[in-house]
Coordinates of C-alpha atoms in Angstrom, one line a residue:
M1 CA 25.4 -78.3 -148.6
R2 CA 22.9 -80.3 -151.6
V3 CA 24.8 -81.7 -153.8
R4 CA 23.2 -84.1 -156.7
I5 CA 25.3 -87.8 -158.0
K6 CA 24.8 -89.3 -160.5
R7 CA 24.6 -92.7 -160.6
V8 CA 24.5 -96.1 -162.3
G9 CA 20.9 -97.9 -162.4
Y10 CA 19.6 -94.4 -161.8
D11 CA 17.5 -92.1 -164.5
D12 CA 18.0 -88.7 -162.5
P13 CA 20.7 -87.4 -160.2
I14 CA 20.1 -88.4 -156.4
S15 CA 20.5 -85.4 -153.9
Y16 CA 21.9 -85.3 -150.9
T17 CA 22.1 -82.8 -148.0
I18 CA 25.7 -83.4 -146.1
T19 CA 26.3 -81.1 -143.0
R20 CA 29.9 -79.9 -142.6
E21 CA 30.8 -80.8 -138.9
E22 CA 34.5 -81.7 -138.1
V23 CA 36.1 -85.2 -138.1
H24 CA 38.5 -86.0 -135.6
V25 CA 39.8 -89.1 -136.5
P26 CA 41.8 -90.3 -133.3
A27 CA 45.8 -91.4 -133.1
V28 CA 45.6 -93.5 -130.2
S29 CA 44.2 -97.4 -130.2
W30 CA 44.8 -99.3 -127.4
G31 CA 44.5 -102.7 -126.0
I32 CA 45.3 -105.9 -123.8
L33 CA 46.8 -109.4 -124.8
E34 CA 45.9 -111.9 -123.6
N35 CA 48.5 -111.9 -121.2
N36 CA 47.5 -108.9 -119.4
I37 CA 50.4 -106.8 -121.9
G38 CA 49.1 -103.0 -122.8
Y39 CA 49.6 -102.4 -126.2
V40 CA 49.0 -99.0 -127.9
I41 CA 49.9 -98.2 -131.2
M42 CA 49.9 -94.3 -131.9
D43 CA 50.4 -93.7 -135.6
R44 CA 51.4 -90.2 -135.6
V45 CA 51.6 -87.8 -133.1
A46 CA 48.0 -85.2 -134.2
R47 CA 45.9 -82.5 -132.3
N48 CA 44.9 -84.3 -128.7
A49 CA 46.9 -87.3 -128.8
A50 CA 48.0 -86.6 -125.0
R51 CA 44.4 -86.9 -123.8
E52 CA 43.7 -89.7 -125.8
M53 CA 47.0 -91.3 -124.9
N54 CA 46.4 -90.3 -121.0
E55 CA 42.6 -91.9 -122.3
A56 CA 44.3 -94.9 -123.1
L57 CA 46.8 -95.3 -119.5
G58 CA 44.1 -95.2 -117.6
E59 CA 42.7 -98.2 -119.3
L60 CA 45.9 -100.7 -118.8
G61 CA 47.4 -98.7 -115.8
E62 CA 46.4 -102.0 -114.9
S63 CA 48.5 -104.3 -116.6
D64 CA 51.5 -106.0 -116.1
G65 CA 53.1 -103.9 -119.0
L66 CA 53.0 -101.8 -121.9
I67 CA 54.1 -101.7 -125.7
I68 CA 53.8 -98.3 -127.3
D69 CA 54.2 -98.7 -130.9
L70 CA 55.5 -95.9 -132.5
R71 CA 56.8 -97.3 -135.8
R72 CA 55.5 -95.3 -139.3
N73 CA 54.8 -92.8 -137.1
P74 CA 56.0 -89.2 -138.7
G75 CA 55.8 -86.9 -135.6
G76 CA 53.2 -84.3 -135.6
F77 CA 52.3 -81.2 -133.8
L78 CA 55.6 -80.5 -130.9
D79 CA 53.5 -79.2 -128.2
E80 CA 51.6 -82.6 -128.0
S81 CA 54.9 -84.4 -127.8
L82 CA 55.8 -82.1 -124.8
M83 CA 52.5 -83.1 -123.4
L84 CA 52.8 -87.0 -124.4
A85 CA 56.2 -86.9 -123.0
D86 CA 54.7 -85.2 -119.6
L87 CA 52.5 -88.2 -119.3
F88 CA 55.5 -90.8 -118.3
L89 CA 57.8 -88.5 -116.7
A90 CA 57.6 -86.9 -112.8
P91 CA 57.1 -83.4 -112.7
G92 CA 60.4 -81.2 -112.6
A93 CA 62.4 -83.5 -115.7
T94 CA 63.5 -81.6 -118.6
L95 CA 61.5 -83.4 -121.4
A96 CA 63.2 -81.9 -124.5
S97 CA 65.4 -78.7 -125.1
T98 CA 66.4 -77.3 -128.4
V99 CA 69.6 -75.1 -129.7
Q100 CA 68.7 -72.4 -132.6
R101 CA 70.0 -68.8 -133.7
V102 CA 68.5 -65.8 -132.7
P103 CA 68.4 -63.3 -135.0
G104 CA 71.8 -60.8 -134.3
T105 CA 73.9 -62.6 -132.8
S106 CA 76.9 -65.5 -134.2
A107 CA 76.8 -69.0 -134.4
D108 CA 78.8 -69.6 -131.3
Q109 CA 76.3 -68.1 -129.2
P110 CA 73.6 -70.3 -129.5
D111 CA 70.0 -69.8 -127.6
T112 CA 68.8 -73.2 -125.4
E113 CA 65.2 -73.4 -124.3
S114 CA 64.2 -76.3 -122.5
Y115 CA 60.7 -78.0 -122.1
G116 CA 59.9 -79.2 -118.3
D117 CA 57.3 -81.4 -117.5
R118 CA 54.6 -80.6 -115.7
W119 CA 52.3 -82.9 -114.6
P120 CA 51.8 -86.3 -111.7
I121 CA 53.9 -89.0 -113.3
Q122 CA 50.5 -91.2 -114.8
V123 CA 51.6 -94.7 -115.0
P124 CA 54.3 -95.3 -112.3
R125 CA 56.0 -98.6 -112.1
L126 CA 54.8 -99.9 -115.4
P127 CA 57.4 -101.5 -117.5
I128 CA 57.6 -99.7 -120.6
V129 CA 59.1 -101.1 -124.0
I130 CA 58.6 -98.4 -126.9
L131 CA 59.3 -99.6 -130.6
V132 CA 61.1 -97.5 -132.7
D133 CA 61.7 -97.6 -136.9
E134 CA 63.4 -95.9 -139.3
F135 CA 60.2 -94.4 -139.8
T136 CA 59.6 -93.1 -136.8
A137 CA 60.5 -89.4 -137.1
S138 CA 59.9 -85.8 -134.9
G139 CA 57.2 -86.0 -132.9
A140 CA 57.5 -89.4 -131.8
E141 CA 61.3 -89.1 -131.6
I142 CA 61.0 -86.9 -129.0
L143 CA 59.5 -89.5 -127.4
A144 CA 61.0 -92.0 -127.3
G145 CA 64.0 -90.2 -126.4
A146 CA 62.7 -88.6 -123.3
L147 CA 61.5 -91.4 -121.7
Q148 CA 64.8 -93.3 -122.8
D149 CA 66.9 -91.0 -121.8
Y150 CA 65.1 -91.5 -118.1
D151 CA 65.3 -94.9 -118.3
R152 CA 62.0 -94.8 -118.0
A153 CA 61.1 -97.2 -121.3
L154 CA 63.4 -99.6 -123.1
V155 CA 63.4 -98.8 -127.1
L156 CA 63.4 -102.1 -129.2
G157 CA 63.5 -101.7 -132.9
Q158 CA 65.5 -99.8 -135.6
R159 CA 67.7 -96.9 -135.8
T160 CA 65.0 -93.6 -135.9
F161 CA 64.7 -91.3 -139.2
G162 CA 66.7 -88.9 -137.3
K163 CA 64.6 -85.2 -137.6
G164 CA 65.0 -82.6 -135.2
V165 CA 65.4 -79.3 -136.4
V166 CA 63.9 -76.6 -135.4
Q167 CA 62.2 -74.1 -138.4
T168 CA 61.5 -70.4 -138.2
V169 CA 58.8 -69.0 -140.3
M170 CA 59.6 -65.8 -142.4
P171 CA 56.4 -63.7 -143.9
L172 CA 57.4 -62.7 -147.3
P173 CA 54.8 -59.9 -149.2
H174 CA 52.1 -61.0 -151.5
G175 CA 51.5 -63.7 -148.6
R176 CA 54.4 -65.8 -149.8
R177 CA 56.9 -67.3 -146.4
L178 CA 60.1 -68.4 -146.5
R179 CA 60.7 -71.4 -143.7
F180 CA 64.5 -71.6 -143.0
T181 CA 66.6 -73.8 -140.1
T182 CA 67.8 -72.7 -137.4
G183 CA 68.2 -75.0 -134.5
S184 CA 67.9 -78.7 -133.6
W185 CA 65.9 -80.7 -131.6
L186 CA 67.8 -81.8 -128.5
T187 CA 66.6 -85.3 -125.6
P188 CA 67.2 -84.8 -122.2
L189 CA 70.5 -85.5 -122.4
G190 CA 71.7 -83.2 -124.9
R191 CA 71.7 -85.7 -127.8
S192 CA 70.9 -83.7 -131.0
L193 CA 67.7 -86.0 -133.3
Q194 CA 68.4 -84.5 -136.1
R195 CA 70.4 -87.6 -138.4
T196 CA 73.3 -85.8 -140.5
R197 CA 72.4 -86.5 -144.6
D198 CA 74.0 -85.9 -147.6
R199 CA 72.0 -83.5 -150.4
Q200 CA 70.1 -86.0 -151.6
G201 CA 68.6 -86.8 -148.2
V202 CA 70.3 -89.7 -147.3
P203 CA 71.9 -90.3 -144.1
V204 CA 76.0 -90.3 -143.7
P205 CA 77.4 -93.8 -143.5
E206 CA 79.0 -93.9 -139.6
V207 CA 81.2 -95.6 -137.7
I208 CA 79.3 -96.1 -135.0
D209 CA 81.2 -97.2 -131.7
S210 CA 83.0 -94.2 -133.1
L211 CA 79.7 -91.9 -132.6
P212 CA 79.8 -89.9 -128.6
R213 CA 77.7 -91.4 -125.8
V214 CA 75.6 -90.3 -122.8
T215 CA 74.5 -92.1 -119.5
T216 CA 71.3 -92.3 -117.9
A217 CA 71.5 -91.8 -114.4
S218 CA 70.7 -95.3 -114.0
G219 CA 74.6 -95.9 -115.8
R220 CA 73.6 -97.2 -118.6
S221 CA 75.2 -95.5 -122.1
L222 CA 73.4 -94.3 -125.5
V223 CA 74.8 -93.6 -128.6
D224 CA 74.8 -89.8 -129.4
G225 CA 74.1 -89.8 -133.2
G226 CA 71.3 -87.9 -134.4
G227 CA 68.2 -90.0 -134.4
I228 CA 66.9 -92.4 -131.0
F229 CA 69.6 -95.7 -131.6
P230 CA 67.5 -98.6 -129.8
D231 CA 68.6 -100.2 -127.3
L232 CA 68.3 -103.4 -128.8
Q233 CA 67.8 -103.4 -132.1
I234 CA 65.6 -106.1 -134.3
Q235 CA 65.4 -105.8 -137.9
D236 CA 61.4 -105.8 -139.2
D237 CA 60.6 -108.8 -141.1
T238 CA 61.0 -108.9 -144.6
L239 CA 59.2 -110.3 -147.5
T240 CA 59.9 -113.1 -149.5
L241 CA 61.2 -113.6 -152.9
L242 CA 58.1 -114.7 -153.9
E243 CA 56.4 -112.0 -152.3
R244 CA 58.4 -109.4 -154.0
D245 CA 57.7 -111.0 -157.1
F246 CA 54.0 -111.3 -156.3
L247 CA 53.7 -107.1 -154.8
R248 CA 56.0 -106.1 -157.8
A249 CA 54.0 -108.0 -160.4
S250 CA 50.3 -106.4 -159.0
N251 CA 51.8 -103.1 -159.2
E252 CA 53.3 -103.4 -162.4
T253 CA 49.9 -104.2 -163.8
Q254 CA 48.1 -101.6 -161.6
F255 CA 46.2 -104.3 -160.2
P256 CA 44.5 -102.9 -156.4
L257 CA 45.5 -105.6 -154.5
G258 CA 45.1 -103.0 -151.1
L259 CA 41.8 -102.1 -152.3
R260 CA 41.0 -106.0 -152.5
I261 CA 42.0 -106.6 -149.3
A262 CA 40.8 -103.4 -147.5
E263 CA 37.4 -104.2 -148.9
F264 CA 37.1 -108.2 -148.3
G265 CA 38.4 -107.2 -144.4
F266 CA 35.4 -105.0 -143.9
E267 CA 32.6 -107.3 -145.1
V268 CA 34.5 -110.6 -143.1
A269 CA 34.7 -108.0 -140.3
A270 CA 30.9 -106.6 -140.6
S271 CA 30.5 -110.4 -140.4
R272 CA 32.3 -111.1 -136.9
R273 CA 30.9 -108.6 -135.1
A274 CA 27.7 -109.9 -136.1
E275 CA 28.9 -113.1 -134.5
G276 CA 29.8 -111.5 -131.3
V277 CA 33.4 -113.5 -132.1
K278 CA 37.3 -112.6 -132.9
P279 CA 38.5 -111.5 -136.1
Y280 CA 39.1 -114.7 -138.3
V281 CA 39.0 -115.7 -142.3
E282 CA 36.5 -118.8 -143.3
E283 CA 38.0 -121.0 -145.7
S284 CA 35.2 -120.7 -147.5
E285 CA 35.7 -117.1 -148.1
F286 CA 39.0 -116.8 -148.6
E287 CA 39.0 -118.7 -151.1
T288 CA 36.0 -117.5 -152.2
F289 CA 38.5 -113.7 -152.5
V290 CA 41.1 -115.5 -154.3
S291 CA 38.9 -117.1 -156.7
A292 CA 37.9 -113.6 -157.1
L293 CA 41.2 -111.8 -157.6
Q294 CA 41.6 -115.1 -161.0
T295 CA 38.7 -113.6 -162.4
E296 CA 40.2 -109.9 -162.1
G297 CA 43.4 -110.6 -164.0
L298 CA 45.6 -111.5 -161.0
G299 CA 48.0 -114.3 -161.7
E300 CA 46.8 -117.4 -161.1
D301 CA 51.0 -118.9 -161.0
F302 CA 51.0 -116.6 -157.7
L303 CA 48.5 -117.8 -156.7
G304 CA 48.5 -121.3 -156.9
T305 CA 51.5 -121.4 -154.9
P306 CA 51.2 -121.9 -150.8
E307 CA 53.7 -119.4 -150.0
I308 CA 51.6 -116.6 -151.4
R309 CA 48.1 -118.1 -150.1
R310 CA 49.6 -118.1 -146.5
Y311 CA 50.9 -114.5 -147.3
L312 CA 47.3 -113.3 -148.6
L313 CA 45.6 -115.1 -145.7
W314 CA 47.6 -113.0 -143.4
R315 CA 46.8 -109.7 -145.2
T316 CA 43.0 -110.9 -144.5
E317 CA 43.1 -111.2 -141.2
L318 CA 45.0 -108.2 -140.4
A319 CA 42.9 -106.3 -141.6
T320 CA 39.6 -107.7 -140.4
A321 CA 41.3 -107.3 -137.0
Q322 CA 41.6 -103.9 -137.8
R323 CA 38.0 -103.3 -139.0
M324 CA 37.0 -104.6 -136.0
N325 CA 39.0 -102.5 -134.2
D326 CA 40.3 -105.0 -132.3
I327 CA 43.4 -104.1 -131.5
A328 CA 44.1 -107.6 -129.4
G329 CA 43.2 -109.7 -131.8
E330 CA 45.3 -107.3 -134.6
A331 CA 48.5 -107.7 -132.2
E332 CA 48.2 -111.2 -132.1
I333 CA 48.2 -111.6 -136.0
R334 CA 50.9 -109.6 -136.8
T335 CA 53.2 -111.5 -134.4
Q336 CA 53.6 -114.3 -136.7
R337 CA 55.6 -112.3 -139.1
D338 CA 56.6 -109.0 -136.2
P339 CA 59.9 -110.1 -134.6
V340 CA 59.8 -106.9 -132.8
L341 CA 57.0 -106.7 -131.3
S342 CA 56.8 -110.8 -130.7
E343 CA 60.2 -109.8 -128.4
A344 CA 58.4 -106.9 -126.7
I345 CA 56.2 -109.8 -125.8
L346 CA 58.2 -111.9 -124.4
L347 CA 60.6 -109.6 -122.3
L348 CA 57.8 -108.0 -120.6
E349 CA 56.7 -111.6 -119.7
A350 CA 60.1 -112.0 -118.8
T351 CA 60.7 -109.7 -115.9
S352 CA 58.2 -107.7 -114.0
T353 CA 60.1 -104.2 -113.9
Q354 CA 62.3 -101.5 -116.0
E355 CA 65.2 -102.1 -113.8
Q356 CA 64.6 -106.4 -114.9
L357 CA 63.9 -105.0 -118.6
F358 CA 67.0 -103.5 -118.9
A359 CA 69.5 -105.8 -116.9
L360 CA 68.2 -108.4 -118.7
I361 CA 69.1 -106.6 -122.5
E362 CA 72.3 -105.7 -120.7
S363 CA 73.0 -109.3 -120.5
R364 CA 71.8 -110.0 -124.0
N365 CA 73.9 -107.5 -125.5
A366 CA 77.0 -108.8 -123.2
R367 CA 76.8 -111.8 -124.6
L368 CA 77.0 -110.9 -128.0
N369 CA 80.0 -110.0 -129.6
N370 CA 79.8 -106.8 -132.1
G371 CA 83.1 -105.7 -133.4
A372 CA 82.0 -101.8 -135.2
S373 CA 79.0 -101.4 -137.0
Y374 CA 78.3 -99.1 -139.9
H375 CA 74.5 -97.7 -140.2

């Protein structure tokens, strides 16, 4: 198709011929950290995510450990989720199951369907740590739950979102459709992924110690209460009060801070790529960036503080690494403010097998004197 674009500096519209093509945006990115630990980021369960993960495992199979980052992964295609779990578990294993109503039957006669593993395991001896948070949902929870149930991965972070309903679509006249809930997704050990919420979608408060539990083949006790409970709960790093005020002020004035950081990261990434070096931001580049923010109207009272300048430098370095597709560099920068990723690296550095990982966490949890907790 041909389009015409009117651009500043040109008297007449500029004509372009655009060819429509299918654009595939990868869901999986990966790299090797300096300590020979593989790091995989999967931001969604998109079509071909399992194929991309298989490619990643082929390159990371000789590493000393593997981190799979599922934080902020909202899920996606359920069949891809099952194929992803299939890569890590032995043939014959149950990947997940559903319990749902069948038309014409009563609620106390649900239909159960299981989904089994078919393909050989790809990395049978590689110790694995999975990172999750409260935004990990749906298909990503299926993957994390399957590997946790089979003692195939240690889960770190925060309790996941808890989205595990089976929905059925009923066609209606005039092209309309009605979608309603008919069942629930379960992990291999029968844990429900669906978390109880009120009418506003807010999770119902629970006494965690009162929730039912299941036991894995190795004897580990896992909570069954909706969502995936991490083996070791770690809170993400939070913004300081000054950083919150800074971001709130930029939002209230509708200042495009995120866009400016992304644009700056793109420019710096081009320079670092041409130099053939790792991602970093030169002091002169950063000062020019801060001056541009001030000129555009962002408050000097914030930009003049060391705390906000450190925060902005971290954001710009991270944006540079992301633009360079340097996963190892991105991870190194993230660990400055990411206690979950930092802990995963430390755990894999201290162990060499999955069993050692579990033993280390078990001994750590045993030393904690926790009472009943509410989440």
